[in-house]
XYZ file of C-alpha atoms in Angstrom:
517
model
C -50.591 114.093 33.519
C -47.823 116.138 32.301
C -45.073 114.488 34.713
C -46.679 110.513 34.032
C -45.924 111.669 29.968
C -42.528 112.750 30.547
C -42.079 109.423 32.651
C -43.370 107.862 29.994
C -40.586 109.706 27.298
C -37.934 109.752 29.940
C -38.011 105.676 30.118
C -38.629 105.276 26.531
C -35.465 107.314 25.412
C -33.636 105.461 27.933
C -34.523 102.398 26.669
C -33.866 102.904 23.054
C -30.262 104.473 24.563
C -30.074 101.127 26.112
C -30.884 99.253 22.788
C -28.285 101.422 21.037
C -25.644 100.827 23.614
C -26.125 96.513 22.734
C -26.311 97.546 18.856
C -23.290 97.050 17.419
C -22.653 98.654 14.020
C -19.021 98.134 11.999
C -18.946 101.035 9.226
C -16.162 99.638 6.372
C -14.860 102.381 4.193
C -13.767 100.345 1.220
C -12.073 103.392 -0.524
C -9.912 104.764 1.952
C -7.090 102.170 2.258
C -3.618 102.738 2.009
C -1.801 99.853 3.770
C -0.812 96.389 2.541
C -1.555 93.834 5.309
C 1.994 91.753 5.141
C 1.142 88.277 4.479
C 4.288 87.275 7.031
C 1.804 88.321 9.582
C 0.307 84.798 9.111
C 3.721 83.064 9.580
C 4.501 80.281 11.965
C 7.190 79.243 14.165
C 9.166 75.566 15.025
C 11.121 75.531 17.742
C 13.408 72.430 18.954
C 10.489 71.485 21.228
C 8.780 68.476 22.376
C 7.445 66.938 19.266
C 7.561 69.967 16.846
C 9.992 69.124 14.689
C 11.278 64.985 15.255
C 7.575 63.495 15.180
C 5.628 66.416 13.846
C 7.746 68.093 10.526
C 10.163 65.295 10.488
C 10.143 61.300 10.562
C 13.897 60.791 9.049
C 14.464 59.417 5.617
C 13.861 55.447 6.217
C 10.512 55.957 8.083
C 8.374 53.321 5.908
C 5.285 54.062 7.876
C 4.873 57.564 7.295
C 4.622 58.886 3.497
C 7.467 61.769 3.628
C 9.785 63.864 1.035
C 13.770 63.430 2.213
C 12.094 63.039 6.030
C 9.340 65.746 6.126
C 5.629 64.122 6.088
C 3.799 64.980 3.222
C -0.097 65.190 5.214
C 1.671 67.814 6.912
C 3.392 69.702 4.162
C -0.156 69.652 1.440
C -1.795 70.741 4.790
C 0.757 74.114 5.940
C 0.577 74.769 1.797
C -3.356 75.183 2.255
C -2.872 77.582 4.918
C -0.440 79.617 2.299
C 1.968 79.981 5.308
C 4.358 82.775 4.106
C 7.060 82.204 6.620
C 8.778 79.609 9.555
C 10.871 80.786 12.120
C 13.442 77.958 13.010
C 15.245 76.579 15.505
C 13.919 78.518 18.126
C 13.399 79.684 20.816
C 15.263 79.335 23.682
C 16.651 76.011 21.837
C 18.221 78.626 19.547
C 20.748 80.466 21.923
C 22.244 77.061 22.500
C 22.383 75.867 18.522
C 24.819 75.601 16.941
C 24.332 75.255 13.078
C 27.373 73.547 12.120
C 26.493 70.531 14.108
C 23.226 70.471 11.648
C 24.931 70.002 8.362
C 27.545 67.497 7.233
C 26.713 63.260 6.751
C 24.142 62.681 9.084
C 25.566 59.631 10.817
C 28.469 61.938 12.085
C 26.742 64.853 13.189
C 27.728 65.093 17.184
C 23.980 64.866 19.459
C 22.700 68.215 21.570
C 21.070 67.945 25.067
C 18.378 70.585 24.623
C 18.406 71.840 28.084
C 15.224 73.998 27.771
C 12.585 71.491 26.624
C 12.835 68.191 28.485
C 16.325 67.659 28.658
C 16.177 65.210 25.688
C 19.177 64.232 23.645
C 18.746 64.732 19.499
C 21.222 63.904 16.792
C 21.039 67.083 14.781
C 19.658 65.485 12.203
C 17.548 67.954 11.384
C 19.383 71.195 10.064
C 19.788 73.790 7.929
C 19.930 72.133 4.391
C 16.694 70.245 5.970
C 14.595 73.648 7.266
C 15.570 75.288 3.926
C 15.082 72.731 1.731
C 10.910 72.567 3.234
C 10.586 76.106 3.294
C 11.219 75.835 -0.292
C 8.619 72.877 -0.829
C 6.157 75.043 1.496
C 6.691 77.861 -0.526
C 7.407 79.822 2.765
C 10.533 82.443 3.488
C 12.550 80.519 6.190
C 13.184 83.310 9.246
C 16.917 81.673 11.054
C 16.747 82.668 15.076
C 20.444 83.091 15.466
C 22.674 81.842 18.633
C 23.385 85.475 20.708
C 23.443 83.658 23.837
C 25.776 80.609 23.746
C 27.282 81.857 20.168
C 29.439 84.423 18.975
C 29.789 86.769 15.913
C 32.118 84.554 13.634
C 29.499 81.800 14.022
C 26.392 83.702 12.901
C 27.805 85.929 10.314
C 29.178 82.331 8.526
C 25.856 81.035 8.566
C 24.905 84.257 6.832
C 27.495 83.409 4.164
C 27.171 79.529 4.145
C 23.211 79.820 2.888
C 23.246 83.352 1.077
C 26.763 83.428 -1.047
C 26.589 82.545 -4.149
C 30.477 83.025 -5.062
C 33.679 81.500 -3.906
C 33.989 81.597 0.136
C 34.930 78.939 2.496
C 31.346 78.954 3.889
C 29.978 78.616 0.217
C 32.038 75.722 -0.968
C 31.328 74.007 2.133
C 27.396 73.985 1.342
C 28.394 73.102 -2.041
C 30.426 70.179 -0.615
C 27.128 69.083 1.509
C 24.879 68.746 -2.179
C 23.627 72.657 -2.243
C 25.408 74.573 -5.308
C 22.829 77.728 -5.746
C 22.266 79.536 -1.841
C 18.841 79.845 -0.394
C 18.689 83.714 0.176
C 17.808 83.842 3.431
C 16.343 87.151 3.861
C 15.252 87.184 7.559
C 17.292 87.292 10.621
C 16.752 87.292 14.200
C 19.735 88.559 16.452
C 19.274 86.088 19.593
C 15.658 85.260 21.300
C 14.226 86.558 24.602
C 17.954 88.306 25.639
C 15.588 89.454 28.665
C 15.626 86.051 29.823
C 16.637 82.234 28.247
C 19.214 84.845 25.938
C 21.056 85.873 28.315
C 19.274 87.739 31.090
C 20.379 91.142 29.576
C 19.784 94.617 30.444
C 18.192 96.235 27.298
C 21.300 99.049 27.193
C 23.529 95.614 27.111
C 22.002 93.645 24.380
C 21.391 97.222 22.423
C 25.441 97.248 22.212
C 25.359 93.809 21.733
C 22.981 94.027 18.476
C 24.941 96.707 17.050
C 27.946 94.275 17.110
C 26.730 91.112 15.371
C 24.595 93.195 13.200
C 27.474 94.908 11.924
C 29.040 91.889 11.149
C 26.205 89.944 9.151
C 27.122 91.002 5.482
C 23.895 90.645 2.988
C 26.158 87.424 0.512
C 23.749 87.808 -1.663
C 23.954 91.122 -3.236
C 20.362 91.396 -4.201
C 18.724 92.552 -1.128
C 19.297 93.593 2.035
C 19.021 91.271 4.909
C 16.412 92.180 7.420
C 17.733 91.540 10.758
C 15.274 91.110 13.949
C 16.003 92.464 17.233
C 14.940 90.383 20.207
C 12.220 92.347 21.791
C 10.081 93.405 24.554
C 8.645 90.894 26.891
C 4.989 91.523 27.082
C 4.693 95.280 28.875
C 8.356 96.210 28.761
C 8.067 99.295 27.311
C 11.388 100.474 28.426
C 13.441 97.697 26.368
C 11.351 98.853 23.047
C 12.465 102.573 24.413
C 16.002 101.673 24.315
C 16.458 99.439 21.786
C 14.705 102.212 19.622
C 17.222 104.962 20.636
C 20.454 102.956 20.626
C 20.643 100.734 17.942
C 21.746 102.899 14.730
C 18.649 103.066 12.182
C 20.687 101.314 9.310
C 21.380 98.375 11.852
C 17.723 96.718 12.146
C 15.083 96.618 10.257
C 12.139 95.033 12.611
C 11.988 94.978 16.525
C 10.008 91.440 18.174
C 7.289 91.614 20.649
C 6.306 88.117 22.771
C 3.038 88.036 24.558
C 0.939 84.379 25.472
C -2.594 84.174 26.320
C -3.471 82.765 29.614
C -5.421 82.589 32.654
C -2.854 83.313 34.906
C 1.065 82.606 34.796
C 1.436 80.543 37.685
C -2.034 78.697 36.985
C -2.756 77.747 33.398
C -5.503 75.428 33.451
C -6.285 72.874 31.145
C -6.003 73.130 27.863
C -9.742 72.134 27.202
C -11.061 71.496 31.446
C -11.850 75.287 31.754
C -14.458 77.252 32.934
C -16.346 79.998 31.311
C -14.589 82.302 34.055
C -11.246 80.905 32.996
C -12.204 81.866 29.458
C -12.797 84.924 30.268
C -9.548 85.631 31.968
C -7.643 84.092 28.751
C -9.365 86.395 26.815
C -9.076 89.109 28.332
C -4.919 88.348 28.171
C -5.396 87.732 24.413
C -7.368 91.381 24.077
C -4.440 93.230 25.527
C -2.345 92.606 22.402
C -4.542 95.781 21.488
C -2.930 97.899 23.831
C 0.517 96.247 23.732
C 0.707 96.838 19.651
C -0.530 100.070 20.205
C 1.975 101.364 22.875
C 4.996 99.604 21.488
C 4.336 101.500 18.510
C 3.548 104.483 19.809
C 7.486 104.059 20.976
C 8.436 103.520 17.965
C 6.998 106.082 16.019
C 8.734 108.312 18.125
C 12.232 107.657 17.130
C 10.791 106.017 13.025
C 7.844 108.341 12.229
C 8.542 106.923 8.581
C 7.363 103.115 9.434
C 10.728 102.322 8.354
C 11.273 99.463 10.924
C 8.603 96.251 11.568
C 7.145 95.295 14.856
C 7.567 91.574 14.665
C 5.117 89.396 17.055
C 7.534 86.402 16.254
C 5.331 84.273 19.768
C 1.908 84.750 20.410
C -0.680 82.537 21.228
C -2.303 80.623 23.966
C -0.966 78.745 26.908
C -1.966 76.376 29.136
C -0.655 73.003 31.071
C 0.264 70.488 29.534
C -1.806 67.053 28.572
C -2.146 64.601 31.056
C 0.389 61.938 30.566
C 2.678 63.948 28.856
C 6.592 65.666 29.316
C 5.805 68.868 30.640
C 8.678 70.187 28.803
C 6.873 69.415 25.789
C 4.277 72.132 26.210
C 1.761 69.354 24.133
C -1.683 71.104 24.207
C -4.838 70.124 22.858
C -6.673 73.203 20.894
C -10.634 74.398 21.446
C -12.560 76.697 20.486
C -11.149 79.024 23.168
C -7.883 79.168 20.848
C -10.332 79.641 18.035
C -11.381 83.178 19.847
C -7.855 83.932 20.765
C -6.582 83.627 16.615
C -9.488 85.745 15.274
C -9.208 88.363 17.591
C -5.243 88.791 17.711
C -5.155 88.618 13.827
C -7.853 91.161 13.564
C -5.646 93.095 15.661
C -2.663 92.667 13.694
C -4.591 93.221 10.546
C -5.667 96.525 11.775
C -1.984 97.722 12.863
C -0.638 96.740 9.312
C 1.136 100.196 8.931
C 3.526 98.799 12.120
C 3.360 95.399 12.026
C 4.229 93.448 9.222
C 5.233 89.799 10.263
C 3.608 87.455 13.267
C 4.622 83.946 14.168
C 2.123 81.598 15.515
C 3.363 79.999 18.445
C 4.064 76.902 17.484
C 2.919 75.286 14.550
C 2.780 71.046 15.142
C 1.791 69.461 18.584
C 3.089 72.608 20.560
C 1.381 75.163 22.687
C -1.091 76.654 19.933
C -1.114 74.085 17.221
C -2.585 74.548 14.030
C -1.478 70.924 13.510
C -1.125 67.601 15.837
C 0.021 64.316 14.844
C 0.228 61.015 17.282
C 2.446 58.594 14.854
C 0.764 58.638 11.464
C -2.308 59.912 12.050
C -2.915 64.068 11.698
C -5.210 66.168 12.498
C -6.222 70.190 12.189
C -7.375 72.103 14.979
C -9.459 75.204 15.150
C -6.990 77.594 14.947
C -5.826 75.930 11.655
C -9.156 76.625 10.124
C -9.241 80.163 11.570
C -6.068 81.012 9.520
C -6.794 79.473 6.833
C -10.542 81.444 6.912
C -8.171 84.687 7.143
C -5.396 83.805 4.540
C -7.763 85.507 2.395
C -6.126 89.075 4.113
C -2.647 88.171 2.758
C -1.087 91.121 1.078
C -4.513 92.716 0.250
C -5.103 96.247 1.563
C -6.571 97.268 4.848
C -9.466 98.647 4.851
C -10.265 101.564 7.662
C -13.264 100.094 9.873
C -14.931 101.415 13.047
C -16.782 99.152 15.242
C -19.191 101.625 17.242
C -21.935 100.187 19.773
C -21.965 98.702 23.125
C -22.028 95.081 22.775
C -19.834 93.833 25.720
C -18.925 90.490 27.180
C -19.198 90.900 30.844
C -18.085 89.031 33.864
C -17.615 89.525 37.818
C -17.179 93.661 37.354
C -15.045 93.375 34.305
C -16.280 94.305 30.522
C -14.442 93.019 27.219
C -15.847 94.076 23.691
C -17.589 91.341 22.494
C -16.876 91.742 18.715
C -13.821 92.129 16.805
C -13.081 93.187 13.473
C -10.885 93.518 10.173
C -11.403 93.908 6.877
C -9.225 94.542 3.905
C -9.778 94.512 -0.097
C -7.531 92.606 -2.401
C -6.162 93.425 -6.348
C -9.509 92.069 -7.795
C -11.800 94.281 -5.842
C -12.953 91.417 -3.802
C -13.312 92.536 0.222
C -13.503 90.339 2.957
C -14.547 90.900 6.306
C -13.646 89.319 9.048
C -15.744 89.052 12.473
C -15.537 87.311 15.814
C -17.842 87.176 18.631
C -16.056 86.110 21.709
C -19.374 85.842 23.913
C -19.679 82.548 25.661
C -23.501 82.545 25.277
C -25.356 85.176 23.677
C -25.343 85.546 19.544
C -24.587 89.379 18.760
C -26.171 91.170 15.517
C -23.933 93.220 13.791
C -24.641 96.082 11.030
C -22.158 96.357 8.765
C -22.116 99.860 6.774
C -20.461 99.321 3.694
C -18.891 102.824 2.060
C -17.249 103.391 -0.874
C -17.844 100.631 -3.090
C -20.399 99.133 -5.230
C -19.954 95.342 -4.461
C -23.068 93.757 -3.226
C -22.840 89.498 -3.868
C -21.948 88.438 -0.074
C -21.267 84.715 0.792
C -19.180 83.699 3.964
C -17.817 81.004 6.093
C -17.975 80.151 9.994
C -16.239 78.455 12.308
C -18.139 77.270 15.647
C -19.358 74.647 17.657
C -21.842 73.342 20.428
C -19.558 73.967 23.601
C -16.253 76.436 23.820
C -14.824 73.471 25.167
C -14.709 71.111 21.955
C -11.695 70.149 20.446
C -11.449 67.573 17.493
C -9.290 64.621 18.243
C -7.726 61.486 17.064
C -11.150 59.856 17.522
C -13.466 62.768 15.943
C -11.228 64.672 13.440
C -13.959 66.994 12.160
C -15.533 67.786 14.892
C -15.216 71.463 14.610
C -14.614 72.684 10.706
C -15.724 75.468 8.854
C -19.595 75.572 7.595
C -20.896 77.767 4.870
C -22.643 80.987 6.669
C -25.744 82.298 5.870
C -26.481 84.530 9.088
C -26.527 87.404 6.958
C -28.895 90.047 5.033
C -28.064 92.637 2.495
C -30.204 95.538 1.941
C -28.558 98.750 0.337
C -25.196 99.571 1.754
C -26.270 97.569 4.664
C -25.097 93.968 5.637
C -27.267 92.526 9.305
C -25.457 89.462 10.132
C -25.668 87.503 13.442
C -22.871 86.135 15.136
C -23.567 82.911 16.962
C -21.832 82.776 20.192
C -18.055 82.061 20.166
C -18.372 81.836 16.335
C -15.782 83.407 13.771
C -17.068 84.146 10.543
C -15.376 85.771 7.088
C -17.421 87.382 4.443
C -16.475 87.870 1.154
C -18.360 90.993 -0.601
C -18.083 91.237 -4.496
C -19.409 92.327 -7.578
């Protein structure tokens, strides 16, 4: 009898130990936060690619069809403005190691055309430039980031362009803008010193480009003797822990101020898949890509706090996002992708991510931002449309420059597949100058809703409301034809009792909350 009852307990404790293990709890302590989560970690990038910037930002001055503002369509600028985007890295990109910028200013009709040899081998006429990027950051309301030409370029050439859109006094570089119809300079605050020198840069060792950096950094004098420029070191591919290593311990401290990082989401680099024809074991593999930007943040930094223990200098994820083939039909040099819910999964989780490394990294660039790997935004002539990762930043703008808030997410609720676990939910949460906190949550599950307690700490708030993104299939996408088929819904999945928020997660589903008084 004695050994049937301790059956009985054994099985029941392992049972509940079970239960516990597929519980997941998220404990939010709303008075402990110290960092500011950068708003440039929402920023965007538009590269000389496919149809990113001729056909997506820009339909030239004459186009009668399109409504525009000196060239740049309108749907698209009111729609980047409700995303809040704080920054635009421009022209690239490999393109950008073959710019040059003084072939984008000057009367139009006698700017000389470029062959850009990366993407398609199309010919443009350069008449999109500088005085063009600048002029829409400013009616975006976004910082413009210039990718300067390392590769194909040399010193003289970028550390004019430093002078020709930041000095304010008399230079040849400054009465030259002036002669082109800009008298007051831009103040272009953020630099990057080449792209990818591990590869389309250059195919340099890091000890090479390290020397190299110290060089044109040197030479690129802050015109506008306000602030200091902050100049961006081209990065570690993916893994490569040894160029962060060196680039750390060579380049003089007073030299850079932010280090880049590039890492894509995939199912595997030779074999993409579609963009919305996958599989749920496909998905898995992209997410489980997307997930290591966990462990890539976290060990890049680790590097760097070795040789900056202060913070001083930014990780900068200037390319991350998904990647797949291209659509049927189209250039393959293009890289035109349609945008699911998959991509959906891929933007909560890697901004949660982000969110939660605030102390290190403090800008992110969306790879790209119009019809271009992961879109927020795709046009075909002049119609436009938003795709799910559009309304997953714009759910999460709400983070911008508010403080992080410290969370733990403790339980075993896993997404498994063929031998292989992921965590199922992600998290971030931050609290912004009114009090106001909002959580953010994603369940990356491709079939099983996930209830989550969330332990609030710290505060007294207690009026919840949120908004979700998700849809029927991880496969839908909105098109041309069904616009809306995936937008964001009121949530109520939720119940508050005490400190105590039980919300359910709907499978492949990203919700915010907002908590106030």
């Amino acid at each position: 009898m004695k050994k049937k009852i301790y059956l009985i307990c054994l099985l029941s404790c392992t049972a509940l130990i079970a239960l516990a293990q597929h519980k997941t709890s998220v404990f939010i302590n709303a008075d402990q936060g110290k960092h500011i989560i950068n708003k440039n970690i929402y920023g965007h990038f538009a590269e000389h690619l496919g149809r990113c910037i001729y056909g997506g930002f820009y339909v030239g001055e004459n186009n009668e069809k399109i409504p525009n503002t000196a060239g740049v369509r309108n749907d698209v600028i009111e729609a980047l403005k409700e995303l809040k985007v704080p920054v635009l890295r421009w022209p690239g990109g490999c393109f950008a190691d073959t710019y040059h910028w003084m072939d984008g200013i000057g009367p139009k009709d006698e700017r000389p055309t470029i062959v850009n040899q990366w993407w398609g081998g199309v010919t443009e006429d350069n008449s999109f430039g500088t005085h063009d990027f600048l002029n829409m950051c400013e009616m975006l309301g976004a910082e413009p980031y210039l990718a300067g030409n390392v590769g194909s370029g040399a010193v003289h050439e970028l550390a004019d362009w430093v002078q020709y859109v930041n000095h304010n006094g008399t230079s040849p570089m400054a009465d030259l803008r002036r002669e082109n119809g800009r008298k007051e300079p831009w103040g272009v605050k953020y630099w990057g010193v080449g792209n990818e020198m591990w590869g389309c840069g250059g195919h340099m060792t890091p000890e090479y480009y390290a020397n190299v950096f110290r060089q044109y950094s040197t030479f690129m004098t802050d015109w506008s003797n306000s602030s200091s420029l902050f100049r961006i070191a081209s990065g570690a591919n993916v893994g490569d822990y040894h160029w962060t290593e060196v680039l750390m311990r060579d380049v003089p401290k007073n030299l850079v101020e932010g280090v880049a990082l590039h890492s894509y989401s995939f199912v595997e680099w030779n074999e993409k898949g579609s963009a919305t024809a996958f599989n749920e074991a496909q998905y898995f593999s992209t997410m489980e890509t997307a997930l290591k930007m966990e462990e890539l943040v976290t060990r890049h930094s680790t590097i760097m706090d070795k040789y900056d223990p202060e913070k001083r200098i930014a990780l900068v994820v200037d390319e991350w996002g998904g990647w797949y083939n291209v659509e049927e039909g189209t250039n393959p040099g293009f890289l035109y992708q349609q945008n699911t819910m998959r991509d959906a999964m891929i933007a909560g989780t890697t901004l949660n991510i982000f969110n939660n490394h605030a102390d290190r990294v403090r800008m992110a660039n969306l790879a790209q931002t119009i019809n271009v790997l992961q879109a927020v935004i795709l046009t075909n002539e002049s119609e436009m449309i938003l795709t799910p990762t559009y309304h997953v930043m714009k759910m999460y703008n709400v983070h911008q420059d508010a403080t992080l808030l410290p969370l733990e997410v403790m339980g075993g609720s896993t997404y498994e597949m063929n031998g292989k676990k992921l965590p199922a939910i992600s998290a971030s949460a931050s609290k912004n100058k009114a009090g106001v906190i909002h959580a953010s949550l994603v369940n990356i599950h491709a079939s099983e809703s996930k209830e989550i307690e969330i332990v609030l700490r710290g505060t007294e708030n207690s009026k919840v409301s949120g908004t979700i993104l998700k849809s029927a299939k991880l496969q839908d996408f909105n098109s041309f034809e069904n616009p809306d088929k995936i937008k964001t819904e009121d949530f109520k999945g939720f119940k508050r009792k005490g400190d105590k928020i039980t919300v359910t997660l709907p499978p492949f589903s990203v919700v915010v909350l907002k908590i106030e008084k």
